[in-house]
GROMACS .gro file of N, CA and C in nm:
model
  417
    1MET      N    1   5.120  -1.091   1.519
    1MET     CA    2   5.184  -1.060   1.392
    1MET      C    3   5.128  -0.929   1.338
    2ARG      N    4   5.213  -0.849   1.284
    2ARG     CA    5   5.173  -0.723   1.222
    2ARG      C    6   5.207  -0.729   1.075
    3ASP      N    7   5.108  -0.706   0.991
    3ASP     CA    8   5.128  -0.708   0.846
    3ASP      C    9   5.086  -0.572   0.793
    4ILE      N   10   5.179  -0.491   0.751
    4ILE     CA   11   5.151  -0.353   0.713
    4ILE      C   12   5.229  -0.316   0.587
    5LYS      N   13   5.166  -0.238   0.504
    5LYS     CA   14   5.235  -0.185   0.387
    5LYS      C   15   5.220  -0.034   0.394
    6ILE      N   16   5.328   0.037   0.371
    6ILE     CA   17   5.329   0.183   0.381
    6ILE      C   18   5.359   0.242   0.244
    7TYR      N   19   5.281   0.342   0.209
    7TYR     CA   20   5.304   0.419   0.086
    7TYR      C   21   5.346   0.558   0.131
    8SER      N   22   5.463   0.600   0.090
    8SER     CA   23   5.513   0.730   0.137
    8SER      C   24   5.505   0.835   0.027
    9SER      N   25   5.491   0.958   0.070
    9SER     CA   26   5.500   1.077  -0.016
    9SER      C   27   5.404   1.074  -0.135
   10LEU      N   28   5.281   1.025  -0.115
   10LEU     CA   29   5.187   1.016  -0.226
   10LEU      C   30   5.153   1.152  -0.287
   11PHE      N   31   5.163   1.258  -0.209
   11PHE     CA   32   5.132   1.392  -0.261
   11PHE      C   33   5.255   1.462  -0.317
   12THR      N   34   5.372   1.402  -0.300
   12THR     CA   35   5.496   1.467  -0.347
   12THR      C   36   5.586   1.370  -0.423
   13GLY      N   37   5.530   1.303  -0.521
   13GLY     CA   38   5.610   1.216  -0.607
   13GLY      C   39   5.596   1.068  -0.581
   14GLY      N   40   5.534   1.030  -0.472
   14GLY     CA   41   5.523   0.889  -0.437
   14GLY      C   42   5.440   0.805  -0.533
   15LEU      N   43   5.359   0.871  -0.614
   15LEU     CA   44   5.281   0.797  -0.714
   15LEU      C   45   5.367   0.755  -0.833
   16HIS      N   46   5.486   0.814  -0.843
   16HIS     CA   47   5.571   0.795  -0.961
   16HIS      C   48   5.710   0.740  -0.930
   17ASN      N   49   5.735   0.701  -0.805
   17ASN     CA   50   5.872   0.661  -0.768
   17ASN      C   51   5.895   0.510  -0.767
   18GLY      N   52   5.802   0.432  -0.820
   18GLY     CA   53   5.820   0.288  -0.829
   18GLY      C   54   5.767   0.208  -0.711
   19GLN      N   55   5.720   0.273  -0.606
   19GLN     CA   56   5.671   0.197  -0.491
   19GLN      C   57   5.535   0.131  -0.518
   20ILE      N   58   5.463   0.181  -0.617
   20ILE     CA   59   5.333   0.125  -0.653
   20ILE      C   60   5.351   0.033  -0.773
   21LYS      N   61   5.301  -0.087  -0.761
   21LYS     CA   62   5.311  -0.187  -0.867
   21LYS      C   63   5.177  -0.193  -0.941
   22TRP      N   64   5.165  -0.116  -1.048
   22TRP     CA   65   5.040  -0.102  -1.120
   22TRP      C   66   5.006  -0.230  -1.196
   23GLU      N   67   4.878  -0.264  -1.197
   23GLU     CA   68   4.828  -0.372  -1.281
   23GLU      C   69   4.701  -0.324  -1.349
   24GLU      N   70   4.676  -0.375  -1.468
   24GLU     CA   71   4.559  -0.333  -1.544
   24GLU      C   72   4.431  -0.376  -1.472
   25TYR      N   73   4.336  -0.285  -1.462
   25TYR     CA   74   4.206  -0.315  -1.403
   25TYR      C   75   4.118  -0.367  -1.517
   26VAL      N   76   4.103  -0.497  -1.525
   26VAL     CA   77   4.030  -0.559  -1.635
   26VAL      C   78   3.885  -0.578  -1.590
   27GLN      N   79   3.795  -0.509  -1.661
   27GLN     CA   80   3.654  -0.516  -1.630
   27GLN      C   81   3.579  -0.468  -1.754
   28PRO      N   82   3.471  -0.537  -1.793
   28PRO     CA   83   3.396  -0.490  -1.910
   28PRO      C   84   3.351  -0.345  -1.893
   29GLY      N   85   3.369  -0.266  -1.997
   29GLY     CA   86   3.328  -0.125  -1.993
   29GLY      C   87   3.432  -0.031  -1.935
   30ARG      N   88   3.539  -0.085  -1.881
   30ARG     CA   89   3.646  -0.003  -1.823
   30ARG      C   90   3.760   0.005  -1.923
   31ASN      N   91   3.822   0.123  -1.933
   31ASN     CA   92   3.926   0.144  -2.034
   31ASN      C   93   4.040   0.226  -1.976
   32GLU      N   94   4.161   0.174  -1.990
   32GLU     CA   95   4.283   0.249  -1.956
   32GLU      C   96   4.294   0.288  -1.808
   33VAL      N   97   4.260   0.193  -1.720
   33VAL     CA   98   4.273   0.217  -1.576
   33VAL      C   99   4.364   0.109  -1.518
   34ASP      N  100   4.466   0.152  -1.444
   34ASP     CA  101   4.553   0.061  -1.371
   34ASP      C  102   4.530   0.080  -1.222
   35VAL      N  103   4.556  -0.023  -1.143
   35VAL     CA  104   4.533  -0.015  -0.999
   35VAL      C  105   4.646  -0.082  -0.921
   36GLU      N  106   4.657  -0.041  -0.798
   36GLU     CA  107   4.734  -0.112  -0.695
   36GLU      C  108   4.630  -0.147  -0.589
   37TRP      N  109   4.599  -0.276  -0.578
   37TRP     CA  110   4.499  -0.319  -0.480
   37TRP      C  111   4.556  -0.307  -0.339
   38LEU      N  112   4.482  -0.241  -0.251
   38LEU     CA  113   4.519  -0.232  -0.110
   38LEU      C  114   4.459  -0.349  -0.034
   39TYR      N  115   4.331  -0.378  -0.064
   39TYR     CA  116   4.266  -0.500  -0.020
   39TYR      C  117   4.148  -0.526  -0.112
   40THR      N  118   4.110  -0.653  -0.123
   40THR     CA  119   4.007  -0.692  -0.219
   40THR      C  120   3.890  -0.761  -0.150
   41ALA      N  121   3.781  -0.774  -0.222
   41ALA     CA  122   3.663  -0.843  -0.170
   41ALA      C  123   3.697  -0.988  -0.135
   42ALA      N  124   3.790  -1.048  -0.207
   42ALA     CA  125   3.831  -1.185  -0.175
   42ALA      C  126   3.895  -1.193  -0.036
   43GLU      N  127   3.958  -1.084   0.007
   43GLU     CA  128   4.023  -1.082   0.139
   43GLU      C  129   3.928  -1.041   0.251
   44THR      N  130   3.827  -0.958   0.219
   44THR     CA  131   3.744  -0.901   0.325
   44THR      C  132   3.619  -0.983   0.355
   45GLY      N  133   3.587  -1.079   0.271
   45GLY     CA  134   3.475  -1.166   0.300
   45GLY      C  135   3.343  -1.120   0.240
   46PRO      N  136   3.234  -1.162   0.302
   46PRO     CA  137   3.103  -1.145   0.241
   46PRO      C  138   3.060  -1.000   0.215
   47THR      N  139   3.116  -0.905   0.285
   47THR     CA  140   3.075  -0.766   0.260
   47THR      C  141   3.128  -0.715   0.127
   48GLY      N  142   3.239  -0.770   0.081
   48GLY     CA  143   3.295  -0.728  -0.046
   48GLY      C  144   3.369  -0.595  -0.041
   49ALA      N  145   3.410  -0.550   0.077
   49ALA     CA  146   3.485  -0.425   0.088
   49ALA      C  147   3.614  -0.435   0.009
   50GLU      N  148   3.653  -0.321  -0.053
   50GLU     CA  149   3.776  -0.319  -0.131
   50GLU      C  150   3.833  -0.178  -0.134
   51ALA      N  151   3.963  -0.170  -0.155
   51ALA     CA  152   4.029  -0.040  -0.166
   51ALA      C  153   4.146  -0.053  -0.261
   52TYR      N  154   4.171   0.056  -0.336
   52TYR     CA  155   4.281   0.056  -0.429
   52TYR      C  156   4.322   0.198  -0.463
   53ILE      N  157   4.443   0.211  -0.515
   53ILE     CA  158   4.488   0.336  -0.574
   53ILE      C  159   4.471   0.317  -0.724
   54ALA      N  160   4.401   0.410  -0.787
   54ALA     CA  161   4.373   0.398  -0.930
   54ALA      C  162   4.453   0.500  -1.009
   55HIS      N  163   4.501   0.457  -1.124
   55HIS     CA  164   4.564   0.547  -1.221
   55HIS      C  165   4.475   0.547  -1.345
   56PHE      N  166   4.398   0.655  -1.361
   56PHE     CA  167   4.317   0.674  -1.480
   56PHE      C  168   4.406   0.741  -1.583
   57LYS      N  169   4.442   0.669  -1.688
   57LYS     CA  170   4.527   0.725  -1.793
   57LYS      C  171   4.446   0.827  -1.873
   58PRO      N  172   4.514   0.919  -1.944
   58PRO     CA  173   4.440   1.016  -2.027
   58PRO      C  174   4.343   0.946  -2.122
   59GLY      N  175   4.218   0.991  -2.121
   59GLY     CA  176   4.115   0.932  -2.205
   59GLY      C  177   4.046   0.811  -2.145
   60SER      N  178   4.078   0.777  -2.021
   60SER     CA  179   4.022   0.657  -1.957
   60SER      C  180   3.878   0.679  -1.913
   61HIS      N  181   3.811   0.567  -1.888
   61HIS     CA  182   3.677   0.573  -1.829
   61HIS      C  183   3.645   0.441  -1.761
   62GLY      N  184   3.554   0.450  -1.666
   62GLY     CA  185   3.501   0.331  -1.601
   62GLY      C  186   3.375   0.288  -1.672
   63ASP      N  187   3.310   0.186  -1.617
   63ASP     CA  188   3.183   0.142  -1.672
   63ASP      C  189   3.069   0.218  -1.603
   64LEU      N  190   2.950   0.211  -1.658
   64LEU     CA  191   2.831   0.266  -1.592
   64LEU      C  192   2.789   0.162  -1.491
   65HIS      N  193   2.789   0.201  -1.364
   65HIS     CA  194   2.766   0.102  -1.258
   65HIS      C  195   2.684   0.160  -1.143
   66GLU      N  196   2.629   0.069  -1.064
   66GLU     CA  197   2.554   0.104  -0.944
   66GLU      C  198   2.637   0.063  -0.823
   67HIS      N  199   2.637   0.150  -0.722
   67HIS     CA  200   2.709   0.119  -0.599
   67HIS      C  201   2.621   0.037  -0.505
   68LEU      N  202   2.677  -0.071  -0.454
   68LEU     CA  203   2.605  -0.158  -0.360
   68LEU      C  204   2.624  -0.111  -0.216
   69GLY      N  205   2.721  -0.026  -0.195
   69GLY     CA  206   2.749   0.033  -0.064
   69GLY      C  207   2.815   0.168  -0.087
   70PHE      N  208   2.863   0.229   0.019
   70PHE     CA  209   2.930   0.359   0.007
   70PHE      C  210   3.064   0.343  -0.065
   71GLU      N  211   3.103   0.448  -0.139
   71GLU     CA  212   3.233   0.455  -0.202
   71GLU      C  213   3.292   0.593  -0.173
   72LEU      N  214   3.414   0.596  -0.125
   72LEU     CA  215   3.487   0.719  -0.099
   72LEU      C  216   3.600   0.729  -0.199
   73LEU      N  217   3.610   0.844  -0.266
   73LEU     CA  218   3.721   0.870  -0.358
   73LEU      C  219   3.793   0.996  -0.316
   74LEU      N  220   3.925   0.991  -0.314
   74LEU     CA  221   4.010   1.106  -0.289
   74LEU      C  222   4.100   1.122  -0.410
   75ILE      N  223   4.087   1.235  -0.479
   75ILE     CA  224   4.168   1.259  -0.598
   75ILE      C  225   4.306   1.306  -0.552
   76LEU      N  226   4.407   1.229  -0.585
   76LEU     CA  227   4.544   1.256  -0.541
   76LEU      C  228   4.619   1.348  -0.637
   77GLU      N  229   4.588   1.333  -0.766
   77GLU     CA  230   4.657   1.411  -0.870
   77GLU      C  231   4.571   1.409  -0.995
   78GLY      N  232   4.567   1.520  -1.069
   78GLY     CA  233   4.490   1.527  -1.193
   78GLY      C  234   4.345   1.562  -1.166
   79GLU      N  235   4.257   1.521  -1.258
   79GLU     CA  236   4.114   1.555  -1.246
   79GLU      C  237   4.029   1.440  -1.297
   80LEU      N  238   3.927   1.406  -1.219
   80LEU     CA  239   3.831   1.302  -1.256
   80LEU      C  240   3.699   1.369  -1.291
   81HIS      N  241   3.630   1.318  -1.393
   81HIS     CA  242   3.500   1.371  -1.435
   81HIS      C  243   3.392   1.268  -1.406
   82ASN      N  244   3.277   1.316  -1.360
   82ASN     CA  245   3.162   1.230  -1.341
   82ASN      C  246   3.067   1.253  -1.458
   83ASP      N  247   2.985   1.154  -1.490
   83ASP     CA  248   2.898   1.165  -1.607
   83ASP      C  249   2.789   1.272  -1.593
   84ASN      N  250   2.768   1.324  -1.473
   84ASN     CA  251   2.670   1.432  -1.454
   84ASN      C  252   2.731   1.570  -1.479
   85GLY      N  253   2.858   1.573  -1.519
   85GLY     CA  254   2.925   1.700  -1.547
   85GLY      C  255   3.014   1.750  -1.436
   86ASP      N  256   3.008   1.689  -1.318
   86ASP     CA  257   3.095   1.730  -1.208
   86ASP      C  258   3.240   1.699  -1.241
   87ARG      N  259   3.329   1.787  -1.196
   87ARG     CA  260   3.473   1.767  -1.213
   87ARG      C  261   3.538   1.773  -1.075
   88TYR      N  262   3.628   1.680  -1.052
   88TYR     CA  263   3.693   1.668  -0.922
   88TYR      C  264   3.844   1.683  -0.938
   89PRO      N  265   3.900   1.800  -0.907
   89PRO     CA  266   4.045   1.818  -0.916
   89PRO      C  267   4.117   1.757  -0.795
   90ALA      N  268   4.248   1.753  -0.804
   90ALA     CA  269   4.332   1.701  -0.695
   90ALA      C  270   4.292   1.767  -0.564
   91GLY      N  271   4.285   1.687  -0.458
   91GLY     CA  272   4.248   1.736  -0.326
   91GLY      C  273   4.101   1.722  -0.297
   92THR      N  274   4.021   1.683  -0.397
   92THR     CA  275   3.877   1.666  -0.377
   92THR      C  276   3.847   1.526  -0.326
   93MET      N  277   3.761   1.518  -0.226
   93MET     CA  278   3.713   1.389  -0.179
   93MET      C  279   3.562   1.389  -0.198
   94PHE      N  280   3.507   1.281  -0.251
   94PHE     CA  281   3.363   1.271  -0.262
   94PHE      C  282   3.318   1.131  -0.226
   95ILE      N  283   3.191   1.121  -0.190
   95ILE     CA  284   3.134   0.994  -0.146
   95ILE      C  285   3.011   0.964  -0.229
   96GLU      N  286   3.010   0.848  -0.291
   96GLU     CA  287   2.892   0.798  -0.362
   96GLU      C  288   2.813   0.712  -0.264
   97LYS      N  289   2.684   0.737  -0.253
   97LYS     CA  290   2.599   0.661  -0.161
   97LYS      C  291   2.551   0.531  -0.228
   98PRO      N  292   2.507   0.434  -0.147
   98PRO     CA  293   2.453   0.311  -0.204
   98PRO      C  294   2.340   0.341  -0.302
   99GLU      N  295   2.334   0.263  -0.407
   99GLU     CA  296   2.234   0.271  -0.514
   99GLU      C  297   2.258   0.387  -0.611
  100SER      N  298   2.363   0.467  -0.590
  100SER     CA  299   2.392   0.572  -0.688
  100SER      C  300   2.449   0.506  -0.813
  101VAL      N  301   2.418   0.566  -0.927
  101VAL     CA  302   2.461   0.513  -1.056
  101VAL      C  303   2.543   0.623  -1.124
  102HIS      N  304   2.661   0.587  -1.174
  102HIS     CA  305   2.743   0.685  -1.243
  102HIS      C  306   2.851   0.618  -1.325
  103GLN      N  307   2.918   0.702  -1.405
  103GLN     CA  308   3.033   0.659  -1.483
  103GLN      C  309   3.136   0.771  -1.475
  104VAL      N  310   3.260   0.737  -1.445
  104VAL     CA  311   3.366   0.837  -1.436
  104VAL      C  312   3.461   0.824  -1.554
  105SER      N  313   3.531   0.935  -1.580
  105SER     CA  314   3.631   0.938  -1.686
  105SER      C  315   3.738   1.040  -1.647
  106SER      N  316   3.848   1.036  -1.721
  106SER     CA  317   3.953   1.134  -1.698
  106SER      C  318   4.019   1.168  -1.831
  107PRO      N  319   3.974   1.278  -1.895
  107PRO     CA  320   4.032   1.317  -2.024
  107PRO      C  321   4.183   1.340  -2.018
  108THR      N  322   4.233   1.393  -1.907
  108THR     CA  323   4.375   1.425  -1.897
  108THR      C  324   4.452   1.331  -1.806
  109GLY      N  325   4.383   1.238  -1.741
  109GLY     CA  326   4.447   1.144  -1.650
  109GLY      C  327   4.441   1.190  -1.506
  110CYS      N  328   4.438   1.095  -1.414
  110CYS     CA  329   4.440   1.128  -1.271
  110CYS      C  330   4.474   1.005  -1.188
  111TYR      N  331   4.500   1.029  -1.062
  111TYR     CA  332   4.525   0.926  -0.963
  111TYR      C  333   4.426   0.946  -0.851
  112ALA      N  334   4.371   0.835  -0.798
  112ALA     CA  335   4.270   0.846  -0.692
  112ALA      C  336   4.284   0.730  -0.595
  113LEU      N  337   4.252   0.757  -0.470
  113LEU     CA  338   4.235   0.654  -0.370
  113LEU      C  339   4.087   0.620  -0.368
  114VAL      N  340   4.055   0.491  -0.384
  114VAL     CA  341   3.916   0.446  -0.389
  114VAL      C  342   3.894   0.346  -0.276
  115VAL      N  343   3.792   0.372  -0.192
  115VAL     CA  344   3.757   0.281  -0.083
  115VAL      C  345   3.609   0.250  -0.095
  116ARG      N  346   3.578   0.123  -0.113
  116ARG     CA  347   3.438   0.080  -0.129
  116ARG      C  348   3.396  -0.008  -0.013
  117GLU      N  349   3.282   0.027   0.044
  117GLU     CA  350   3.224  -0.054   0.151
  117GLU      C  351   3.180  -0.190   0.096
  118LYS      N  352   3.122  -0.187  -0.023
  118LYS     CA  353   3.081  -0.307  -0.096
  118LYS      C  354   3.119  -0.283  -0.241
  119GLY      N  355   3.104  -0.381  -0.322
  119GLY     CA  356   3.140  -0.368  -0.462
  119GLY      C  357   3.039  -0.287  -0.542
  120THR      N  358   3.047  -0.301  -0.673
  120THR     CA  359   2.955  -0.234  -0.764
  120THR      C  360   2.891  -0.338  -0.854
  121ARG      N  361   2.786  -0.296  -0.920
  121ARG     CA  362   2.719  -0.382  -1.017
  121ARG      C  363   2.715  -0.308  -1.149
  122ARG      N  364   2.773  -0.368  -1.251
  122ARG     CA  365   2.771  -0.310  -1.385
  122ARG      C  366   2.630  -0.316  -1.438
  123LEU      N  367   2.582  -0.206  -1.497
  123LEU     CA  368   2.449  -0.205  -1.554
  123LEU      C  369   2.443  -0.289  -1.680
  124THR      N  370   2.330  -0.353  -1.702
  124THR     CA  371   2.310  -0.432  -1.823
  124THR      C  372   2.293  -0.337  -1.941
  125ASP      N  373   2.302  -0.389  -2.062
  125ASP     CA  374   2.283  -0.307  -2.182
  125ASP      C  375   2.146  -0.240  -2.182
  126ASP      N  376   2.042  -0.312  -2.138
  126ASP     CA  377   1.907  -0.255  -2.132
  126ASP      C  378   1.901  -0.141  -2.030
  127GLU      N  379   1.966  -0.158  -1.915
  127GLU     CA  380   1.968  -0.053  -1.813
  127GLU      C  381   2.046   0.069  -1.862
  128VAL      N  382   2.154   0.046  -1.935
  128VAL     CA  383   2.232   0.156  -1.991
  128VAL      C  384   2.146   0.234  -2.089
  129SER      N  385   2.074   0.164  -2.177
  129SER     CA  386   1.986   0.230  -2.275
  129SER      C  387   1.879   0.311  -2.204
  130ALA      N  388   1.820   0.256  -2.100
  130ALA     CA  389   1.716   0.327  -2.025
  130ALA      C  390   1.773   0.450  -1.955
  131THR      N  391   1.895   0.440  -1.901
  131THR     CA  392   1.959   0.554  -1.835
  131THR      C  393   1.989   0.664  -1.935
  132VAL      N  394   2.038   0.629  -2.053
  132VAL     CA  395   2.068   0.727  -2.157
  132VAL      C  396   1.938   0.795  -2.202
  133ALA      N  397   1.833   0.717  -2.221
  133ALA     CA  398   1.704   0.774  -2.264
  133ALA      C  399   1.648   0.869  -2.157
  134ALA      N  400   1.659   0.832  -2.031
  134ALA     CA  401   1.609   0.917  -1.922
  134ALA      C  402   1.689   1.047  -1.914
  135SER      N  403   1.819   1.039  -1.935
  135SER     CA  404   1.904   1.161  -1.933
  135SER      C  405   1.867   1.252  -2.049
  136ALA      N  406   1.845   1.196  -2.167
  136ALA     CA  407   1.807   1.275  -2.284
  136ALA      C  408   1.672   1.341  -2.263
  137ALA      N  409   1.578   1.270  -2.203
  137ALA     CA  410   1.444   1.325  -2.177
  137ALA      C  411   1.448   1.438  -2.075
  138ALA      N  412   1.542   1.429  -1.981
  138ALA     CA  413   1.554   1.531  -1.875
  138ALA      C  414   1.613   1.661  -1.930
  139GLU      N  415   1.685   1.654  -2.041
  139GLU     CA  416   1.752   1.773  -2.095
  139GLU      C  417   1.660   1.857  -2.173
   0.00000   0.00000   0.00000
C-alpha cells in the first residue's frame, strides 16, 4: 500500500490555493500560528519526530523553548525573526541543534516548513526569567 500526500506549487501560490487545511497551533506561549501537520509525534513513535507547514500570522510568535533534537526550518514566504536578532527571509533554511534555546516571531507574517527530529520543551517561568537576566547581563 502506498499512502502519499502531495503539495504542489508551494513557491508559486500553493500556500494560498486551498490545498492546505490550516488549523490553529495551540500551545502555551504560542500566538497566531496555524499549521498543516505532515506527521506528528503520535505517528512516529518514541522519537517524537514531527513535521508541519507553519503559517506565522503578522505579529505572531512561538514560545521560548529548548530543542530536544535537530530542527530544520525552510522559510517558504515572508520573514521569520529569531530572538537573537537573526532574520530569515524566504529561501533561507536553518538548522537548530539539540539543546539550543530560542523564540521565533514574525512581525509581518511568514510560511515555513518545519521538520523536527524530536520535539521541544517549553521553558518554565523560572528558566525564562533566568534567560532574560542572562541576556540583559550580556548586553
